[in-house]
CSV table of C-alpha atoms in Angstrom, one decimal:
chain,number,residue,atom,x,y,z
Q,1,MET,CA,-120.5,79.5,-65.6
Q,2,LEU,CA,-122.5,80.1,-68.6
Q,3,ASN,CA,-124.4,77.1,-70.4
Q,4,LYS,CA,-122.0,76.2,-73.0
Q,5,GLN,CA,-125.3,75.5,-75.3
Q,6,PHE,CA,-125.4,79.7,-75.1
Q,7,SER,CA,-124.4,80.9,-78.8
Q,8,PHE,CA,-121.3,83.3,-78.7
Q,9,SER,CA,-124.0,86.2,-78.5
Q,10,LYS,CA,-126.1,85.0,-76.2
Q,11,ARG,CA,-122.7,84.7,-73.9
Q,12,LEU,CA,-121.4,88.0,-74.8
Q,13,LEU,CA,-124.9,89.9,-74.0
Q,14,ILE,CA,-125.2,88.2,-70.7
Q,15,MET,CA,-121.9,88.8,-69.4
Q,16,VAL,CA,-122.2,92.6,-70.5
Q,17,VAL,CA,-125.9,93.1,-69.1
Q,18,SER,CA,-124.9,91.3,-65.7
Q,19,LEU,CA,-121.4,93.6,-65.8
Q,20,VAL,CA,-123.3,96.7,-66.3
Q,21,SER,CA,-126.5,96.0,-63.8
Q,22,LEU,CA,-123.4,94.9,-61.4
Q,23,LEU,CA,-121.8,98.5,-61.5
Q,24,SER,CA,-125.4,100.2,-61.8
Q,25,PHE,CA,-125.9,98.4,-58.7
Q,26,VAL,CA,-122.8,99.5,-57.0
Q,27,GLY,CA,-123.0,103.0,-58.0
Q,28,ALA,CA,-126.5,103.3,-56.9
Q,29,ILE,CA,-125.5,102.0,-53.3
Q,30,THR,CA,-122.6,104.2,-53.1
Q,31,ASN,CA,-124.4,107.5,-53.8
Q,32,TYR,CA,-127.2,106.4,-51.9
Q,33,PHE,CA,-124.7,106.1,-48.3
Q,34,GLY,CA,-122.7,109.0,-49.9
Q,35,ALA,CA,-125.6,111.4,-50.2
Q,36,SER,CA,-127.2,109.9,-47.1
Q,37,SER,CA,-124.7,111.0,-44.9
Q,38,GLN,CA,-124.0,114.7,-46.3
Q,39,ILE,CA,-128.1,114.7,-45.9
Q,40,GLU,CA,-127.7,113.7,-42.4
Q,41,LYS,CA,-125.0,116.0,-41.7
Q,42,ASN,CA,-127.1,118.7,-43.6
Q,43,LEU,CA,-130.0,117.9,-40.6
Q,44,LYS,CA,-128.2,118.2,-37.9
Q,45,GLU,CA,-126.7,121.5,-38.8
Q,46,TYR,CA,-130.4,122.6,-39.7
Q,47,ALA,CA,-131.1,121.5,-36.0
Q,48,SER,CA,-128.2,122.7,-34.5
Q,49,GLN,CA,-129.0,125.9,-35.7
Q,50,ILE,CA,-132.8,125.5,-34.7
Q,51,ALA,CA,-131.4,124.3,-30.8
Q,52,GLY,CA,-129.1,127.6,-30.9
Q,53,ASP,CA,-131.4,129.7,-31.4
Q,54,LEU,CA,-134.3,128.5,-29.1
Q,55,ALA,CA,-131.5,128.8,-26.1
Q,56,GLN,CA,-131.2,132.7,-26.9
Q,57,SER,CA,-134.7,132.6,-26.6
Q,58,SER,CA,-134.8,130.8,-23.3
Q,59,VAL,CA,-133.2,133.4,-21.6
Q,60,LEU,CA,-135.7,135.5,-20.2
Q,61,SER,CA,-137.3,132.6,-19.5
Q,62,LEU,CA,-134.4,131.2,-17.3
Q,63,VAL,CA,-134.2,134.5,-15.8
Q,64,THR,CA,-137.7,135.1,-14.7
Q,65,GLN,CA,-138.1,131.0,-14.5
Q,66,ASN,CA,-141.5,131.8,-15.8
Q,67,SER,CA,-143.5,129.2,-17.5
Q,68,GLN,CA,-145.2,131.6,-19.8
Q,69,ASP,CA,-142.0,133.4,-21.3
Q,70,ALA,CA,-140.6,130.0,-21.5
Q,71,LYS,CA,-144.2,128.6,-23.5
Q,72,ASP,CA,-143.8,131.2,-26.2
Q,73,ALA,CA,-139.9,130.7,-26.6
Q,74,ILE,CA,-140.9,127.1,-27.8
Q,75,ALA,CA,-144.2,127.8,-29.8
Q,76,PRO,CA,-142.2,129.2,-32.7
Q,77,ILE,CA,-140.1,126.1,-33.3
Q,78,MET,CA,-142.9,123.6,-32.5
Q,79,ASN,CA,-144.3,124.7,-36.3
Q,80,PHE,CA,-141.4,122.9,-37.9
Q,81,LYS,CA,-142.4,119.3,-38.9
Q,82,ASP,CA,-138.9,117.4,-38.0
Q,83,ILE,CA,-139.6,118.9,-34.4
Q,84,LEU,CA,-141.7,116.4,-31.8
Q,85,GLY,CA,-140.5,117.8,-28.3
Q,86,ALA,CA,-138.6,120.4,-26.4
Q,87,ALA,CA,-138.3,121.4,-23.4
Q,88,ILE,CA,-136.3,124.4,-20.5
Q,89,PHE,CA,-134.2,123.5,-17.5
Q,90,THR,CA,-132.5,125.4,-15.2
Q,91,ASN,CA,-129.1,125.1,-14.0
Q,92,GLU,CA,-130.4,123.3,-11.2
Q,93,ASN,CA,-132.1,120.5,-13.8
Q,94,ILE,CA,-135.8,121.9,-13.1
Q,95,GLU,CA,-137.9,122.1,-15.5
Q,96,VAL,CA,-139.5,125.7,-16.4
Q,97,TYR,CA,-141.6,124.4,-19.6
Q,98,HIS,CA,-141.8,121.5,-22.4
Q,99,GLN,CA,-144.1,120.8,-24.9
Q,100,GLY,CA,-144.0,117.5,-26.5
Q,101,SER,CA,-141.7,114.6,-26.4
Q,102,PHE,CA,-138.2,115.7,-24.3
Q,103,TRP,CA,-135.5,114.4,-23.2
Q,104,GLN,CA,-134.2,115.3,-19.2
Q,105,LYS,CA,-130.7,115.3,-18.1
Q,106,LYS,CA,-129.7,112.7,-15.2
Q,107,ASN,CA,-127.4,115.1,-13.3
Q,108,THR,CA,-127.0,118.4,-12.4
Q,109,GLN,CA,-123.9,118.8,-14.4
Q,110,THR,CA,-123.3,121.9,-16.2
Q,111,VAL,CA,-123.7,121.8,-19.9
Q,112,SER,CA,-120.6,123.4,-21.6
Q,113,GLU,CA,-121.5,123.2,-25.3
Q,114,LEU,CA,-124.0,121.9,-27.6
Q,115,GLN,CA,-124.6,118.1,-27.6
Q,116,ILE,CA,-126.3,115.7,-30.0
Q,117,SER,CA,-127.2,112.0,-29.2
Q,118,ASP,CA,-128.3,109.6,-32.3
Q,119,THR,CA,-131.1,107.4,-31.1
Q,120,PRO,CA,-133.0,104.7,-34.3
Q,121,ASP,CA,-135.7,107.7,-34.3
Q,122,SER,CA,-134.5,111.0,-33.4
Q,123,TRP,CA,-131.9,113.2,-32.5
Q,124,LYS,CA,-131.9,114.5,-28.8
Q,125,ILE,CA,-130.0,117.8,-28.8
Q,126,VAL,CA,-129.1,119.6,-25.5
Q,127,ALA,CA,-127.8,123.3,-25.7
Q,128,PRO,CA,-126.6,125.4,-23.0
Q,129,VAL,CA,-128.1,128.7,-22.2
Q,130,PHE,CA,-125.9,131.7,-21.0
Q,131,LEU,CA,-126.6,134.8,-20.0
Q,132,LYS,CA,-124.2,137.4,-21.8
Q,133,SER,CA,-122.5,140.2,-19.7
Q,134,SER,CA,-124.2,142.8,-22.1
Q,135,GLU,CA,-127.5,141.4,-20.9
Q,136,GLN,CA,-126.1,140.8,-17.4
Q,137,ASN,CA,-125.3,144.5,-16.8
Q,138,GLU,CA,-128.4,145.9,-18.1
Q,139,LEU,CA,-130.9,143.4,-15.7
Q,140,GLN,CA,-128.8,143.1,-12.5
Q,141,PHE,CA,-126.1,145.2,-12.9
Q,142,ASP,CA,-123.7,142.5,-11.2
Q,143,GLU,CA,-119.9,142.3,-13.0
Q,144,PRO,CA,-119.6,141.6,-16.6
Q,145,LYS,CA,-119.4,137.9,-17.3
Q,146,ASP,CA,-121.4,135.2,-18.9
Q,147,GLN,CA,-123.4,133.5,-16.7
Q,148,TYR,CA,-124.7,129.5,-17.2
Q,149,LEU,CA,-128.6,129.9,-16.8
Q,150,GLY,CA,-129.7,126.1,-17.6
Q,151,TYR,CA,-130.2,124.3,-21.0
Q,152,ILE,CA,-132.6,123.2,-23.3
Q,153,SER,CA,-133.5,119.6,-24.8
Q,154,LEU,CA,-134.7,119.5,-28.8
Q,155,ASN,CA,-135.9,116.5,-29.9
Q,156,VAL,CA,-135.8,116.3,-33.5
Q,157,SER,CA,-137.0,113.5,-36.0
Q,158,LYS,CA,-135.5,111.7,-38.5
Q,159,LEU,CA,-138.3,110.6,-40.5
Q,160,SER,CA,-137.5,113.2,-43.1
Q,161,LEU,CA,-134.0,111.5,-43.1
Q,162,GLN,CA,-135.5,108.0,-43.9
Q,163,LYS,CA,-137.6,108.9,-45.8
Q,164,ILE,CA,-135.5,111.7,-48.5
Q,165,ALA,CA,-133.3,108.2,-48.1
Q,166,SER,CA,-136.0,105.9,-49.3
Q,167,GLU,CA,-136.7,108.1,-51.8
Q,168,LEU,CA,-132.6,108.3,-53.1
Q,169,LEU,CA,-132.1,104.7,-53.0
Q,170,TYR,CA,-135.4,103.9,-55.2
Q,171,ARG,CA,-134.3,106.4,-57.3
Q,172,ASN,CA,-130.7,105.2,-57.9
Q,173,ILE,CA,-132.3,101.3,-58.1
Q,174,ILE,CA,-134.5,102.4,-60.7
Q,175,THR,CA,-131.7,104.7,-62.6
Q,176,GLY,CA,-129.5,101.9,-62.5
Q,177,LEU,CA,-132.2,99.2,-64.0
Q,178,ILE,CA,-133.3,102.1,-66.7
Q,179,ILE,CA,-129.1,102.3,-67.3
Q,180,ALA,CA,-128.8,98.8,-67.6
Q,181,ILE,CA,-131.8,97.9,-69.8
Q,182,ILE,CA,-130.5,100.8,-72.1
Q,183,VAL,CA,-127.1,99.5,-72.3
Q,184,GLY,CA,-128.4,95.9,-72.7
Q,185,ILE,CA,-130.4,96.9,-75.9
Q,186,LEU,CA,-127.4,98.8,-77.2
Q,187,THR,CA,-125.2,96.1,-76.8
Q,188,ALA,CA,-128.1,93.1,-78.3
Q,189,PHE,CA,-127.8,95.7,-81.4
Q,190,ILE,CA,-124.2,95.9,-81.7
Q,191,VAL,CA,-123.3,92.0,-80.6
Q,192,THR,CA,-126.0,91.1,-83.2
Q,193,ARG,CA,-124.1,93.1,-86.1
Q,194,LEU,CA,-120.7,92.0,-85.4
Q,195,THR,CA,-122.1,88.3,-84.6
Q,196,ARG,CA,-124.1,87.9,-88.2
Q,197,PRO,CA,-120.9,87.1,-90.1
Q,198,ILE,CA,-120.3,84.4,-87.6
Q,199,ARG,CA,-123.8,83.4,-87.8
Q,200,GLU,CA,-123.8,83.6,-91.0
Q,201,LEU,CA,-120.8,81.1,-91.6
Q,202,SER,CA,-122.1,79.0,-88.9
Q,203,LEU,CA,-125.2,78.7,-91.0
Q,204,ILE,CA,-123.3,77.7,-93.7
Q,205,MET,CA,-121.3,74.8,-92.1
Q,206,ASP,CA,-124.3,73.3,-90.8
Q,207,GLN,CA,-125.7,73.3,-94.2
Q,208,ALA,CA,-122.9,71.9,-95.5
Q,209,ARG,CA,-122.8,69.1,-92.8
Q,210,GLN,CA,-126.2,68.1,-93.1
Q,211,ALA,CA,-126.3,68.2,-96.9
Q,212,GLN,CA,-123.3,66.4,-97.1
Q,213,SER,CA,-122.1,68.8,-99.8
Q,214,TYR,CA,-118.9,71.4,-99.8
Q,215,THR,CA,-121.0,75.0,-99.9
Q,216,LEU,CA,-118.1,77.8,-99.8
Q,217,ALA,CA,-119.1,80.4,-97.4
Q,218,PRO,CA,-118.7,84.6,-98.8
Q,219,THR,CA,-115.7,86.5,-97.3
Q,220,ASN,CA,-117.2,89.7,-96.3
Q,221,GLY,CA,-117.0,91.1,-92.7
Q,222,PRO,CA,-114.8,91.7,-89.8
Q,223,GLN,CA,-111.3,91.0,-90.8
Q,224,GLU,CA,-111.1,88.2,-88.2
Q,225,VAL,CA,-114.3,86.3,-90.2
Q,226,GLN,CA,-112.9,86.9,-93.5
Q,227,LYS,CA,-109.9,84.4,-92.5
Q,228,MET,CA,-112.0,82.5,-90.9
Q,229,ALA,CA,-114.4,82.2,-94.0
Q,230,SER,CA,-111.6,82.2,-95.8
Q,231,SER,CA,-110.3,78.9,-94.1
Q,232,PHE,CA,-113.0,76.8,-94.4
Q,233,ASN,CA,-113.4,77.5,-97.9
Q,234,GLN,CA,-110.0,76.0,-98.2
Q,235,LEU,CA,-111.0,73.4,-95.8
Q,236,MET,CA,-113.9,72.7,-98.1
Q,237,LEU,CA,-111.6,72.3,-101.2
Q,238,THR,CA,-109.2,70.3,-99.7
Q,239,LEU,CA,-111.8,68.2,-98.7
Q,240,GLN,CA,-113.4,67.7,-102.0
Q,241,GLU,CA,-110.2,67.2,-103.4
Q,242,GLN,CA,-109.7,64.4,-101.4
Q,243,GLU,CA,-113.1,62.7,-101.7
Q,244,GLN,CA,-112.9,62.7,-105.3
Q,245,ASN,CA,-109.0,60.8,-105.0
Q,246,LEU,CA,-110.5,58.0,-102.8
Q,247,ILE,CA,-113.2,58.0,-104.9
Q,248,ASP,CA,-111.0,57.6,-108.2
Q,249,TYR,CA,-109.1,54.9,-105.7
Q,250,ASN,CA,-111.7,53.0,-104.5
Q,251,GLU,CA,-113.2,52.7,-108.4
Q,252,ARG,CA,-109.5,51.5,-109.7
Q,253,LEU,CA,-109.2,49.3,-106.2
Q,254,GLY,CA,-112.2,47.7,-106.9
Q,255,SER,CA,-111.4,47.1,-110.9
Q,256,GLU,CA,-108.5,45.0,-109.4
Q,257,VAL,CA,-109.9,43.7,-106.5
Q,258,GLU,CA,-112.4,42.3,-109.7
Q,259,LEU,CA,-109.8,41.5,-111.2
Q,260,ARG,CA,-107.9,39.8,-108.6
Q,261,THR,CA,-110.9,37.7,-107.5
Q,262,GLN,CA,-111.1,36.2,-111.2
Q,263,GLU,CA,-107.3,35.4,-111.1
Q,264,LEU,CA,-108.1,33.7,-107.4
Q,265,THR,CA,-111.4,32.0,-108.8
Q,266,GLN,CA,-109.5,30.5,-112.2
Q,267,ALA,CA,-106.6,29.6,-109.3
Q,268,ARG,CA,-108.7,27.9,-107.3
Q,269,ASP,CA,-111.1,26.2,-109.7
Q,270,SER,CA,-107.4,25.1,-111.1
Q,271,ALA,CA,-106.3,24.0,-107.8
Q,272,LEU,CA,-109.9,22.3,-107.2
Q,273,THR,CA,-109.5,20.0,-110.7
Q,274,ALA,CA,-105.9,19.6,-110.0
Q,275,LEU,CA,-106.4,18.3,-106.1
Q,276,ARG,CA,-109.6,16.2,-107.4
Q,277,ALA,CA,-106.8,14.6,-110.0
Q,278,LYS,CA,-104.6,14.0,-107.6
Q,279,SER,CA,-106.8,12.0,-105.4
Q,280,GLU,CA,-107.7,10.0,-108.2
Q,281,PHE,CA,-104.4,10.0,-109.6
Q,282,LEU,CA,-103.6,8.3,-105.8
Q,283,ALA,CA,-106.5,6.3,-105.7
Q,284,ASN,CA,-106.2,4.9,-109.0
Q,285,ILE,CA,-102.3,4.3,-108.5
Q,286,THR,CA,-102.5,2.8,-104.7
Q,287,HIS,CA,-105.3,0.3,-106.1
Q,288,GLU,CA,-102.7,-1.1,-108.9
Q,289,LEU,CA,-100.1,-1.1,-105.9
Q,290,ARG,CA,-102.1,-3.2,-104.0
Q,291,THR,CA,-102.5,-6.3,-106.3
Q,292,PRO,CA,-99.0,-7.0,-106.8
Q,293,ILE,CA,-98.1,-6.4,-103.6
Q,294,GLN,CA,-100.3,-9.0,-102.0
Q,295,SER,CA,-99.3,-11.3,-104.8
Q,296,ILE,CA,-95.6,-10.6,-103.5
Q,297,ILE,CA,-97.0,-11.5,-99.9
Q,298,GLY,CA,-99.1,-14.7,-101.0
Q,299,TYR,CA,-95.8,-16.1,-102.7
Q,300,ILE,CA,-93.9,-15.2,-99.4
Q,301,ASP,CA,-95.9,-17.3,-97.2
Q,302,LEU,CA,-96.1,-20.1,-99.7
Q,303,VAL,CA,-92.1,-20.2,-100.4
Q,304,CYS,CA,-92.0,-19.7,-96.1
Q,305,GLU,CA,-94.4,-23.2,-96.2
Q,306,GLU,CA,-91.9,-25.3,-98.4
Q,307,LEU,CA,-89.3,-23.9,-96.2
Q,308,GLU,CA,-90.4,-25.6,-93.0
Q,309,PHE,CA,-91.2,-28.4,-94.6
Q,310,ALA,CA,-87.4,-28.2,-95.6
Q,311,VAL,CA,-86.4,-27.1,-92.3
Q,312,MET,CA,-84.8,-24.2,-93.7
Q,313,LEU,CA,-85.2,-21.8,-90.7
Q,314,GLN,CA,-82.8,-19.4,-91.4
Q,315,GLU,CA,-84.6,-18.9,-94.7
Q,316,VAL,CA,-88.3,-18.6,-92.9
Q,317,ASP,CA,-86.6,-15.9,-90.8
Q,318,ASP,CA,-85.5,-13.6,-94.0
Q,319,LEU,CA,-88.7,-14.4,-95.9
Q,320,ASP,CA,-90.5,-13.3,-92.5
Q,321,LYS,CA,-88.3,-9.6,-92.8
Q,322,ALA,CA,-90.0,-9.2,-96.3
Q,323,LYS,CA,-93.2,-10.1,-95.8
Q,324,LYS,CA,-93.5,-7.8,-92.9
Q,325,ALA,CA,-91.5,-4.9,-94.9
Q,326,ALA,CA,-94.3,-5.8,-97.3
Q,327,ALA,CA,-97.1,-5.9,-95.2
Q,328,ARG,CA,-96.1,-2.2,-94.0
Q,329,LEU,CA,-95.8,-1.2,-97.0
Q,330,LEU,CA,-99.6,-2.5,-98.1
Q,331,ASN,CA,-100.1,-0.4,-94.8
Q,332,LEU,CA,-99.1,2.6,-96.2
Q,333,ILE,CA,-100.7,1.8,-99.8
Q,334,ASN,CA,-104.2,1.0,-98.0
Q,335,SER,CA,-103.9,4.1,-95.8
Q,336,ILE,CA,-103.4,6.6,-98.9
Q,337,LEU,CA,-105.6,4.7,-100.6
Q,338,ALA,CA,-108.2,5.7,-97.8
Q,339,LEU,CA,-107.2,9.2,-97.5
Q,340,ALA,CA,-107.0,9.9,-101.6
Q,341,LYS,CA,-111.3,8.3,-101.2
Q,342,THR,CA,-112.1,11.1,-98.8
Q,343,GLU,CA,-110.5,13.8,-100.5
Q,344,SER,CA,-112.1,12.8,-103.7
Q,345,GLY,CA,-115.1,12.3,-101.5
Q,346,LYS,CA,-115.4,8.7,-102.6
Q,347,MET,CA,-115.3,7.2,-99.4
Q,348,ASP,CA,-118.6,5.1,-98.5
Q,349,ILE,CA,-120.3,4.8,-95.2
Q,350,LEU,CA,-121.5,2.0,-94.2
Q,351,LEU,CA,-123.9,2.3,-91.2
Q,352,GLN,CA,-124.9,-0.2,-89.2
Q,353,LYS,CA,-125.8,-0.1,-85.5
Q,354,THR,CA,-123.0,-2.0,-83.8
Q,355,SER,CA,-121.4,-2.4,-80.0
Q,356,LEU,CA,-119.1,0.3,-79.1
Q,357,LEU,CA,-117.9,-2.4,-76.4
Q,358,SER,CA,-117.4,-4.7,-78.9
Q,359,ILE,CA,-115.4,-2.3,-81.0
Q,360,ILE,CA,-113.1,-1.5,-77.9
Q,361,LYS,CA,-112.6,-4.8,-77.0
Q,362,GLU,CA,-111.3,-5.8,-80.0
Q,363,CYS,CA,-108.9,-2.7,-80.3
Q,364,GLU,CA,-107.7,-3.9,-77.3
Q,365,THR,CA,-106.6,-7.0,-78.4
Q,366,THR,CA,-105.2,-5.7,-81.2
Q,367,VAL,CA,-102.7,-3.2,-79.6
Q,368,HIS,CA,-101.7,-5.2,-76.7
Q,369,PRO,CA,-98.6,-6.5,-78.2
Q,370,LEU,CA,-97.6,-2.5,-79.4
Q,371,VAL,CA,-98.7,-2.0,-75.4
Q,372,LYS,CA,-96.1,-4.8,-74.1
Q,373,ASN,CA,-93.2,-3.6,-76.9
Q,374,ASN,CA,-93.1,-0.6,-74.6
Q,375,LYS,CA,-93.6,-2.0,-71.0
Q,376,ASN,CA,-97.1,0.5,-70.6
Q,377,THR,CA,-100.4,-0.8,-69.1
Q,378,LEU,CA,-103.9,0.1,-70.5
Q,379,ASN,CA,-106.7,0.7,-68.6
Q,380,ILE,CA,-110.3,0.4,-70.6
Q,381,ASN,CA,-113.0,2.6,-68.8
Q,382,ILE,CA,-116.3,2.0,-69.7
Q,383,ILE,CA,-119.4,1.7,-68.0
Q,384,ASN,CA,-122.3,0.1,-69.9
Q,385,ASP,CA,-122.6,-0.9,-73.6
Q,386,ILE,CA,-123.5,1.6,-75.7
Q,387,THR,CA,-125.5,0.8,-79.2
Q,388,ILE,CA,-124.7,3.4,-82.1
Q,389,LEU,CA,-125.2,3.8,-85.2
Q,390,THR,CA,-122.2,4.2,-87.2
Q,391,ASP,CA,-119.2,2.9,-89.8
Q,392,ARG,CA,-117.9,0.1,-87.3
Q,393,GLU,CA,-114.5,-0.6,-89.4
Q,394,LYS,CA,-113.9,3.3,-89.6
Q,395,LEU,CA,-114.5,4.0,-85.7
Q,396,LEU,CA,-112.0,0.9,-85.2
Q,397,GLN,CA,-109.7,2.6,-87.5
Q,398,ILE,CA,-110.4,5.4,-85.8
Q,399,LEU,CA,-109.5,4.2,-82.1
Q,400,LEU,CA,-107.0,2.0,-83.5
Q,401,ASN,CA,-105.0,4.8,-84.9
Q,402,LEU,CA,-105.0,7.2,-81.8
Q,403,LEU,CA,-104.1,3.9,-79.7
Q,404,SER,CA,-101.2,3.5,-81.6
Q,405,ASN,CA,-99.5,6.6,-81.2
Q,406,ALA,CA,-100.3,6.7,-77.6
Q,407,CYS,CA,-98.5,3.4,-78.0
Q,408,LYS,CA,-95.6,4.6,-80.1
Q,409,PHE,CA,-95.2,7.9,-77.7
Q,410,THR,CA,-95.7,6.5,-74.4
Q,411,GLU,CA,-92.1,4.1,-72.3
Q,412,LYS,CA,-93.1,2.6,-69.4
Q,413,GLY,CA,-96.3,4.5,-68.6
Q,414,LYS,CA,-100.0,4.4,-68.5
Q,415,ILE,CA,-102.7,4.6,-71.4
Q,416,THR,CA,-106.4,5.3,-70.7
Q,417,LEU,CA,-109.1,4.8,-73.1
Q,418,SER,CA,-112.5,6.6,-71.1
Q,419,VAL,CA,-116.1,6.2,-72.6
Q,420,ASN,CA,-118.6,9.1,-71.5
Q,421,CYS,CA,-122.2,9.6,-73.1
Q,422,LEU,CA,-124.0,13.1,-73.1
Q,423,GLN,CA,-127.6,12.7,-74.5
Q,424,LYS,CA,-126.8,12.3,-77.9
Q,425,LYS,CA,-123.2,12.1,-77.8
Q,426,ILE,CA,-120.4,10.0,-77.1
Q,427,ILE,CA,-116.9,11.3,-76.3
Q,428,ILE,CA,-114.3,8.8,-76.4
Q,429,LYS,CA,-110.8,9.9,-74.6
Q,430,VAL,CA,-107.2,8.5,-75.4
Q,431,THR,CA,-105.1,9.9,-72.9
Q,432,ASP,CA,-101.3,9.1,-72.5
Q,433,THR,CA,-97.9,9.9,-70.0
Q,434,GLY,CA,-96.3,10.2,-72.6
Q,435,ILE,CA,-93.7,13.1,-74.7
Q,436,GLY,CA,-96.5,15.5,-75.5
Q,437,LEU,CA,-96.8,18.1,-77.6
Q,438,THR,CA,-96.1,21.5,-78.0
Q,439,THR,CA,-98.8,24.2,-78.8
Q,440,GLN,CA,-96.9,24.7,-81.9
Q,441,GLN,CA,-97.7,21.0,-82.8
Q,442,GLN,CA,-101.0,20.9,-82.2
Q,443,LYS,CA,-101.8,23.0,-84.8
Q,444,TYR,CA,-100.5,20.8,-87.4
Q,445,ILE,CA,-101.0,17.6,-85.6
Q,446,PHE,CA,-103.7,16.6,-87.8
Q,447,ASP,CA,-101.7,17.5,-91.1
Q,448,GLU,CA,-101.3,14.8,-93.9
Q,449,PHE,CA,-97.4,13.5,-93.7
Q,450,HIS,CA,-96.8,15.5,-90.3
Q,451,GLN,CA,-94.6,13.8,-87.7
Q,452,VAL,CA,-94.0,15.0,-84.2
Q,453,ASP,CA,-89.8,14.6,-85.4
Q,454,GLY,CA,-89.6,14.9,-88.7
Q,455,THR,CA,-85.9,15.1,-88.5
Q,456,GLU,CA,-83.7,12.5,-90.2
Q,457,GLN,CA,-82.3,11.2,-87.1
Q,458,ARG,CA,-85.9,10.6,-85.6
Q,459,LYS,CA,-86.6,8.5,-83.1
Q,460,TYR,CA,-90.5,7.4,-83.6
Q,461,GLY,CA,-91.3,5.9,-87.3
Q,462,GLY,CA,-94.6,6.3,-89.7
Q,463,THR,CA,-96.1,8.2,-92.3
Q,464,GLY,CA,-97.7,11.1,-90.7
Q,465,LEU,CA,-101.0,9.6,-92.2
Q,466,GLY,CA,-102.7,8.1,-89.1
Q,467,LEU,CA,-104.0,11.2,-87.7
Q,468,ALA,CA,-104.8,12.8,-90.5
Q,469,ILE,CA,-106.8,10.1,-91.9
Q,470,SER,CA,-108.6,9.3,-88.2
Q,471,GLN,CA,-109.7,13.4,-88.4
Q,472,SER,CA,-111.1,12.6,-91.7
Q,473,PHE,CA,-113.1,9.1,-90.5
Q,474,ALA,CA,-114.5,11.2,-87.5
Q,475,LYS,CA,-115.6,14.3,-90.0
Q,476,LEU,CA,-117.2,11.2,-92.1
Q,477,LEU,CA,-119.2,10.3,-89.0
Q,478,GLY,CA,-120.3,13.8,-88.3
Q,479,GLY,CA,-117.6,14.3,-85.5
Q,480,ASN,CA,-114.4,15.5,-84.5
Q,481,ILE,CA,-111.2,15.1,-82.6
Q,482,LYS,CA,-109.3,17.3,-80.2
Q,483,VAL,CA,-106.4,17.4,-79.1
Q,484,SER,CA,-105.2,18.7,-75.2
Q,485,SER,CA,-101.3,18.5,-74.4
Q,486,GLN,CA,-98.4,19.7,-72.8
Q,487,LEU,CA,-95.0,18.9,-73.9
Q,488,GLY,CA,-93.6,16.3,-71.8
Q,489,GLU,CA,-96.8,15.8,-69.7
Q,490,GLY,CA,-98.4,13.6,-72.3
Q,491,ALA,CA,-101.2,14.3,-74.6
Q,492,SER,CA,-105.0,13.5,-74.6
Q,493,PHE,CA,-107.0,13.1,-77.8
Q,494,ILE,CA,-111.1,13.3,-77.4
Q,495,LEU,CA,-113.3,11.8,-80.1
Q,496,GLU,CA,-117.0,12.8,-80.2
Q,497,LEU,CA,-119.5,11.1,-82.3
Q,498,PRO,CA,-123.2,11.4,-82.7
Q,499,VAL,CA,-125.1,8.3,-81.5
Q,500,ALA,CA,-126.6,7.7,-84.8
Q,501,ILE,CA,-125.3,9.7,-87.8
Q,502,LYS,CA,-127.4,11.6,-89.6
Q,503,HIS,CA,-125.8,12.6,-92.7
Q,504,LYS,CA,-122.2,12.7,-93.8
Q,505,THR,CA,-119.8,15.5,-93.4
Q,506,TYR,CA,-115.8,16.6,-94.2
Q,507,SER,CA,-113.4,18.6,-93.5
Q,508,ASN,CA,-109.0,19.0,-93.1
Q,509,GLN,CA,-109.4,21.2,-90.4
Q,510,ALA,CA,-109.0,20.2,-87.2
Q,511,ASP,CA,-109.7,21.7,-83.4
Q,512,VAL,CA,-107.1,22.4,-80.7
Q,513,LEU,CA,-108.0,23.0,-77.1
């Protein structure tokens, strides 16, 4: 199979030369065998004629059985170069005379006709010798019929045949090679002339590829090549037009992208300005709301003391309900204020060395009523106390929010808080056996005002700010909160914090395991 890297002209040239060489070789072999057979046939006829002449010359020597007569009969044929030897035998297979190498029968059976035996190097010829009736009458005066006198043996060499055959084979091969060379040269010339337009077209294509230009090919040469060149030129024109259209489109697109980018930049700046204004407004309005709410709670405490002295217990219970509602409202205002400060970048961090165990103990004491309210159990797993450099109040708020959520969404279950320290990082994990979260809920669990059950008939209360504030505080403390949960199998909130804060960071995005 021809190499695929060969050009079309080389392939065609190789195929034609190979075919002509094969045909020349087959023709030489066929001519050799045909000529050899004809030459062999002619040499056999020639040898048979010599044997016949020797048989006629040997009549006298067999009649007289005189060796001198036999010698005189054999001597002329020995001058032929292919005769290796000859002998004359009587009808009783007795040698009369021989010269050179000869062959003798092994029995006395009459030889009725000329016989030729082939050997690798020579032909063994046996010819009978008869006394004709006319000769017999003249010499012996017996009854007129042919009498068998004996036979002659002739050994003829095949050397001439082999020499002629070898010379013939050599000449045929040389002739075939000459023909193949001539045909190859003519084929190369013809193929070069025929493929020149194709090579020119290929060169133009290669130049167009390297220069990345749209060069057109000349439409000359055979009809097929003209069609190829026309198709190539049409392709180049189409590509050039498409490229120009693409350039124009890219320019228009670039202008539109630049315009849209400017619009988006302005929109982003406007949104950031509005966000800062919103955060500042919330911070200011919540600060203004805290004072009257705190005053209301203070006045309720004073009235409750007066009613307790007057033993008006029913009124005291009613005021307690009002006080709890005011406290919840104050807690909501505090949450909004903390979130607004965080978003506006006005939240400060008070770094201090503190005991992690003391923070966890305070959390345990604070959430104990919530744990008992839903008949849950709380397990604290911490091996050694760890001293960390962080904002104690914000870490306390994060843990309280996580434990409060676990208590709220777990009934008659188990809540576990575990602490691990890995090099310069602490991992606090809050796990519950509550209702769990879906994959979709986990994506938005840290968004502001997002609740697990946001319907009007929701079973669980809350504002949806606890986890958002916790994530914001965790970012401020250089950490992060991740969640892992399956619906109906509880949830795990993992807080990762550095042992010592190096700088403040903040992000609104939450990671979901």
